[in-house]
Structures are given as C-alpha cells and as structure tokens.
Amino acid sequence: MVVKRKCDRGKGRRWFGQGASSGIGAETARVLALRGVHVIIADINMIKAKDVKEAILKEIPAAKVDIMELDLSSMASVRNFASDFTSTGLPLNILINNAGICAAPFVLSKDNIELQFATNYIGHFLLTHLLLDTMKKTTEESKKEGRIVNISSAGYRFAYREGIRFDKINDQSSYNTWCAYGQSKLANILHANELSRQLKEEGVRIIVNSLHPGATATSIYINNTLLNGISNMLGKTVVDKLAGVLVKNVQQGAATTCYVALHPQVIGISGEYFVDSNLSKVYPPGRDVDLGKKLWDFSMNIIK
C-alpha cells in the first residue's frame, strides 16, 4: 500500500495523535501534515517528538505541527493535557489513539493499574472522554464529520479466555504478557464500538472505528524480549528475511490509519474494524455488545 494514495485531502482539519514520535505514529503525522492537516503530536518523549516535528517541517515547510507532552500511563498527565488543550480553544476534528506498549512484564502504573491496560486502553479512554465535547462542538460548528480512530491489533485474539478480566486486571499471579496485551487491544475495539453506538443514538456526526495496522518493524515490537529471543534462536539473518516478507514498513503500516482517518469512502461508517484499508470481521469477543457496555461502565468507574 502507498500511504499517499490511501489518504484524501484534509486541509483545514486538526488532528491530534499520541505516540507519534516514532514508527507508525510519526509516519501518520507526516502524511496528515502533507494533506494540510494541522497536526498536534502528544508524546511522553518530547525530544523525539521535536525531532519528528523538525523532520516534517523540513520536508513540508508550510506544515502546521505542534507538540505537547503526554504520558498515557498516568491519568493525572492525561487530565493535565486535556485541560491545556481545551484551554487553547482550538477545534478538534480527528483523534487518533495510537500510543502503546507490547507484551510488557507485570508492572503497575502510577494509578496502580496493570501497565499495558493503563497505557494501551485506560489512557486513551480517558483522553477521548475528556476531548469528546470539543470534538462535538467542532463537528457542529464546522458541519464536518469528526473521526476517532483506535489503533488496535490482531493481537486482540491473544486476550484471556474471558476477554476482559475485570476482577483480575492487577492479578500478578496469573499474568501473561501476551494475554494482557491482547486484553488491552480487545478493549480498544470494544471502546470504539460502544462509543460509536452511543454517538449514533445521540445523532452526533462523529464516527469511531478501530483497526489493525499490520505487523510492522516498529520499536514496540523490536524492543520485545520474546521477538529478540526468536531472533537469537533462529539467527538474525533468517528473521530478517522472514520480516521482509511478513512485516510491513512504517509507510505501509500507517496506510490504514490514514485511510480510516481521512478517506471519503469511510464517511458515515462507524463501529467497524479495518485491516489493510478494508472492513474486516472481528472475532466474537470484539463484537460482544454486552461486554462492551460492561467495559464502558468499568472504565468510567476507574477514571472517576
């Protein structure tokens, strides 16, 4: 896939995305800036975020790019960021929930929530909740459809058998790195579906979708100890050859995100899951409406 062909023009729109200091997020920011979107990069690593901004401006001198600090594993950081952004009075057309960690060992966040669930899901849930009124106002005033995009993963299928372990989120004794990752990615899908359902009932012109960007050679996977172990076992040359066939580069990985965020063919499509810029069927847990509602209530209770 070629990103430039997957993304329609977005001139006059404002995009906010996290985890854009590297990998898919950085490429998404570059492509959207190329399409005339005012890009706001929120990231925990301000040095890398600044580097991405400078690289974009070097390629696209007329681009509008701002950076803001945000730690999605901390609800206090999310609240501070949302407050700072809202106080600017800027409109918000597109929100891309991109940041994430993969198969991390058991650690509790600053809010005493298992780190993958906190970073990959709760942080995004809270941020979306806090920015939703701004998006509703923007949609109403601009008469343009708003879009929320949750970057999930096919790894949602690794989730624990019960899907979301509401009573065992912080249970270290039964913790599995990949199941916990899958749980957080399943939560991204369920969040998009439930929010989409609610907005449809309200008659709000904001679509909410989730997607799998594809296996990409980004640091989220490169830094994973399991994959490093496979490389050591099979040999780097073998793994590199396999990766060349099976793994997407960042341009290909960002294509679906850009498509869902901007393309006119997605207008009016909400509560769906995309793979390779096409609609894709989600396994039963990801289509469970009751599970989505339960997760919503569970999440609202956490962020109180």
Short mmCIF file of N, CA and C in Angstrom, two decimals, residues 76-153:
data_model
loop_
_atom_site.label_atom_id
_atom_site.label_comp_id
_atom_site.label_asym_id
_atom_site.label_seq_id
_atom_site.Cartn_x
_atom_site.Cartn_y
_atom_site.Cartn_z
N ALA A 76 -3.32 11.54 35.69
CA ALA A 76 -3.06 12.94 36.01
C ALA A 76 -2.48 13.66 34.80
N SER A 77 -1.56 13.00 34.10
CA SER A 77 -0.96 13.58 32.90
C SER A 77 -2.01 13.76 31.80
N VAL A 78 -2.88 12.78 31.65
CA VAL A 78 -3.94 12.86 30.64
C VAL A 78 -4.87 14.03 30.96
N ARG A 79 -5.24 14.16 32.22
CA ARG A 79 -6.14 15.25 32.61
C ARG A 79 -5.47 16.62 32.40
N ASN A 80 -4.21 16.72 32.75
CA ASN A 80 -3.49 17.98 32.56
C ASN A 80 -3.39 18.33 31.08
N PHE A 81 -3.10 17.31 30.27
CA PHE A 81 -3.01 17.56 28.84
C PHE A 81 -4.34 18.04 28.28
N ALA A 82 -5.41 17.32 28.61
CA ALA A 82 -6.74 17.67 28.09
C ALA A 82 -7.14 19.07 28.51
N SER A 83 -6.80 19.43 29.74
CA SER A 83 -7.11 20.77 30.23
C SER A 83 -6.34 21.83 29.45
N ASP A 84 -5.06 21.56 29.23
CA ASP A 84 -4.22 22.50 28.47
C ASP A 84 -4.72 22.66 27.04
N PHE A 85 -5.07 21.53 26.42
CA PHE A 85 -5.53 21.59 25.04
C PHE A 85 -6.87 22.33 24.96
N THR A 86 -7.78 21.99 25.84
CA THR A 86 -9.11 22.62 25.82
C THR A 86 -9.00 24.12 26.04
N SER A 87 -8.08 24.54 26.89
CA SER A 87 -7.93 25.97 27.19
C SER A 87 -7.44 26.78 25.99
N THR A 88 -6.86 26.11 25.00
CA THR A 88 -6.41 26.83 23.80
C THR A 88 -7.58 27.28 22.94
N GLY A 89 -8.72 26.61 23.10
CA GLY A 89 -9.88 26.95 22.29
C GLY A 89 -9.82 26.43 20.87
N LEU A 90 -8.81 25.61 20.58
CA LEU A 90 -8.67 25.06 19.23
C LEU A 90 -9.74 24.01 18.96
N PRO A 91 -10.20 23.93 17.72
CA PRO A 91 -11.15 22.87 17.35
C PRO A 91 -10.41 21.54 17.22
N LEU A 92 -11.15 20.45 17.19
CA LEU A 92 -10.55 19.13 17.03
C LEU A 92 -11.43 18.27 16.15
N ASN A 93 -10.91 17.91 14.98
CA ASN A 93 -11.67 17.12 14.02
C ASN A 93 -11.39 15.63 14.10
N ILE A 94 -10.12 15.30 14.32
CA ILE A 94 -9.69 13.90 14.25
C ILE A 94 -8.85 13.56 15.48
N LEU A 95 -9.19 12.45 16.13
CA LEU A 95 -8.42 11.96 17.27
C LEU A 95 -7.95 10.55 16.95
N ILE A 96 -6.64 10.35 16.94
CA ILE A 96 -6.09 9.03 16.68
C ILE A 96 -5.40 8.52 17.93
N ASN A 97 -5.96 7.47 18.51
CA ASN A 97 -5.40 6.86 19.72
C ASN A 97 -4.40 5.79 19.30
N ASN A 98 -3.14 6.18 19.27
CA ASN A 98 -2.11 5.35 18.64
C ASN A 98 -1.09 4.74 19.60
N ALA A 99 -0.74 5.45 20.67
CA ALA A 99 0.37 5.02 21.52
C ALA A 99 0.11 3.67 22.17
N GLY A 100 1.19 2.93 22.41
CA GLY A 100 1.01 1.64 23.07
C GLY A 100 2.32 0.96 23.41
N ILE A 101 2.23 -0.03 24.29
CA ILE A 101 3.37 -0.88 24.62
C ILE A 101 2.96 -2.32 24.37
N CYS A 102 3.94 -3.19 24.17
CA CYS A 102 3.63 -4.57 23.76
C CYS A 102 4.29 -5.61 24.64
N ALA A 103 3.45 -6.51 25.17
CA ALA A 103 3.93 -7.68 25.92
C ALA A 103 4.93 -7.32 27.00
N ALA A 104 4.60 -6.32 27.77
CA ALA A 104 5.49 -5.87 28.84
C ALA A 104 5.37 -6.77 30.07
N PRO A 105 6.43 -6.88 30.85
CA PRO A 105 6.34 -7.64 32.10
C PRO A 105 5.38 -6.96 33.06
N PHE A 106 4.94 -7.66 34.08
CA PHE A 106 3.94 -7.11 35.00
C PHE A 106 4.52 -5.92 35.77
N VAL A 107 3.86 -4.78 35.59
CA VAL A 107 4.21 -3.56 36.31
C VAL A 107 2.91 -2.79 36.53
N LEU A 108 2.80 -2.12 37.64
CA LEU A 108 1.63 -1.28 37.89
C LEU A 108 1.95 0.16 37.47
N SER A 109 0.95 0.83 36.93
CA SER A 109 1.11 2.23 36.53
C SER A 109 1.10 3.12 37.78
N LYS A 110 1.25 4.41 37.55
CA LYS A 110 1.21 5.37 38.66
C LYS A 110 -0.14 5.36 39.36
N ASP A 111 -1.16 4.89 38.65
CA ASP A 111 -2.51 4.81 39.22
C ASP A 111 -2.84 3.41 39.71
N ASN A 112 -1.80 2.56 39.84
CA ASN A 112 -1.97 1.18 40.31
C ASN A 112 -2.88 0.35 39.41
N ILE A 113 -2.66 0.49 38.11
CA ILE A 113 -3.35 -0.31 37.10
C ILE A 113 -2.28 -1.02 36.28
N GLU A 114 -2.50 -2.28 35.96
CA GLU A 114 -1.53 -3.03 35.14
C GLU A 114 -1.13 -2.17 33.94
N LEU A 115 0.17 -2.05 33.70
CA LEU A 115 0.70 -1.04 32.80
C LEU A 115 0.18 -1.12 31.37
N GLN A 116 0.07 -2.32 30.80
CA GLN A 116 -0.42 -2.42 29.42
C GLN A 116 -1.88 -1.97 29.32
N PHE A 117 -2.69 -2.36 30.28
CA PHE A 117 -4.10 -1.95 30.28
C PHE A 117 -4.21 -0.44 30.49
N ALA A 118 -3.34 0.09 31.36
CA ALA A 118 -3.36 1.52 31.63
C ALA A 118 -2.93 2.34 30.42
N THR A 119 -1.82 1.95 29.80
CA THR A 119 -1.25 2.71 28.68
C THR A 119 -2.02 2.52 27.38
N ASN A 120 -2.30 1.27 27.06
CA ASN A 120 -2.93 0.96 25.77
C ASN A 120 -4.42 1.26 25.74
N TYR A 121 -5.05 1.26 26.91
CA TYR A 121 -6.51 1.43 26.90
C TYR A 121 -7.02 2.56 27.80
N ILE A 122 -6.79 2.47 29.11
CA ILE A 122 -7.39 3.45 30.02
C ILE A 122 -6.97 4.87 29.67
N GLY A 123 -5.71 5.09 29.35
CA GLY A 123 -5.25 6.42 28.97
C GLY A 123 -6.01 6.96 27.77
N HIS A 124 -6.21 6.11 26.77
CA HIS A 124 -6.95 6.51 25.57
C HIS A 124 -8.42 6.74 25.89
N PHE A 125 -8.99 5.87 26.71
CA PHE A 125 -10.40 6.01 27.09
C PHE A 125 -10.63 7.35 27.79
N LEU A 126 -9.78 7.67 28.75
CA LEU A 126 -9.92 8.92 29.49
C LEU A 126 -9.70 10.12 28.58
N LEU A 127 -8.69 10.07 27.74
CA LEU A 127 -8.40 11.18 26.84
C LEU A 127 -9.57 11.44 25.90
N THR A 128 -10.10 10.38 25.32
CA THR A 128 -11.24 10.51 24.42
C THR A 128 -12.43 11.11 25.16
N HIS A 129 -12.66 10.63 26.37
CA HIS A 129 -13.77 11.13 27.19
C HIS A 129 -13.63 12.63 27.44
N LEU A 130 -12.41 13.07 27.74
CA LEU A 130 -12.18 14.48 28.07
C LEU A 130 -12.21 15.40 26.86
N LEU A 131 -11.91 14.86 25.68
CA LEU A 131 -11.88 15.69 24.46
C LEU A 131 -13.15 15.59 23.64
N LEU A 132 -14.07 14.74 24.06
CA LEU A 132 -15.26 14.48 23.24
C LEU A 132 -16.13 15.71 23.07
N ASP A 133 -16.30 16.50 24.11
CA ASP A 133 -17.13 17.70 23.99
C ASP A 133 -16.53 18.68 22.98
N THR A 134 -15.21 18.78 22.97
CA THR A 134 -14.54 19.65 21.99
C THR A 134 -14.79 19.14 20.58
N MET A 135 -14.74 17.83 20.40
CA MET A 135 -14.99 17.25 19.08
C MET A 135 -16.44 17.46 18.66
N LYS A 136 -17.36 17.32 19.60
CA LYS A 136 -18.78 17.54 19.28
C LYS A 136 -19.01 18.98 18.85
N LYS A 137 -18.40 19.91 19.57
CA LYS A 137 -18.54 21.33 19.24
C LYS A 137 -17.94 21.62 17.87
N THR A 138 -16.78 21.05 17.59
CA THR A 138 -16.13 21.24 16.30
C THR A 138 -16.99 20.71 15.16
N THR A 139 -17.54 19.53 15.37
CA THR A 139 -18.39 18.91 14.34
C THR A 139 -19.62 19.77 14.06
N GLU A 140 -20.21 20.27 15.12
CA GLU A 140 -21.42 21.09 14.97
C GLU A 140 -21.12 22.40 14.26
N GLU A 141 -20.01 23.04 14.62
CA GLU A 141 -19.68 24.34 14.05
C GLU A 141 -19.13 24.24 12.63
N SER A 142 -18.36 23.19 12.36
CA SER A 142 -17.73 23.05 11.04
C SER A 142 -18.63 22.34 10.04
N LYS A 143 -19.65 21.67 10.55
CA LYS A 143 -20.54 20.85 9.71
C LYS A 143 -19.77 19.74 9.00
N LYS A 144 -18.64 19.36 9.61
CA LYS A 144 -17.84 18.26 9.06
C LYS A 144 -17.83 17.10 10.04
N GLU A 145 -17.84 15.91 9.51
CA GLU A 145 -17.82 14.71 10.33
C GLU A 145 -16.52 14.60 11.13
N GLY A 146 -16.63 14.32 12.41
CA GLY A 146 -15.46 14.08 13.23
C GLY A 146 -15.09 12.60 13.17
N ARG A 147 -13.83 12.30 13.44
CA ARG A 147 -13.39 10.90 13.39
C ARG A 147 -12.48 10.57 14.58
N ILE A 148 -12.79 9.45 15.21
CA ILE A 148 -11.95 8.91 16.27
C ILE A 148 -11.45 7.55 15.80
N VAL A 149 -10.15 7.35 15.86
CA VAL A 149 -9.55 6.11 15.36
C VAL A 149 -8.75 5.45 16.49
N ASN A 150 -9.14 4.24 16.85
CA ASN A 150 -8.40 3.47 17.86
C ASN A 150 -7.48 2.48 17.16
N ILE A 151 -6.20 2.60 17.39
CA ILE A 151 -5.25 1.65 16.81
C ILE A 151 -5.21 0.41 17.70
N SER A 152 -5.80 -0.65 17.23
CA SER A 152 -5.82 -1.91 17.97
C SER A 152 -4.75 -2.82 17.37
N SER A 153 -5.03 -4.10 17.30
CA SER A 153 -4.08 -5.06 16.73
C SER A 153 -4.79 -6.39 16.60
#
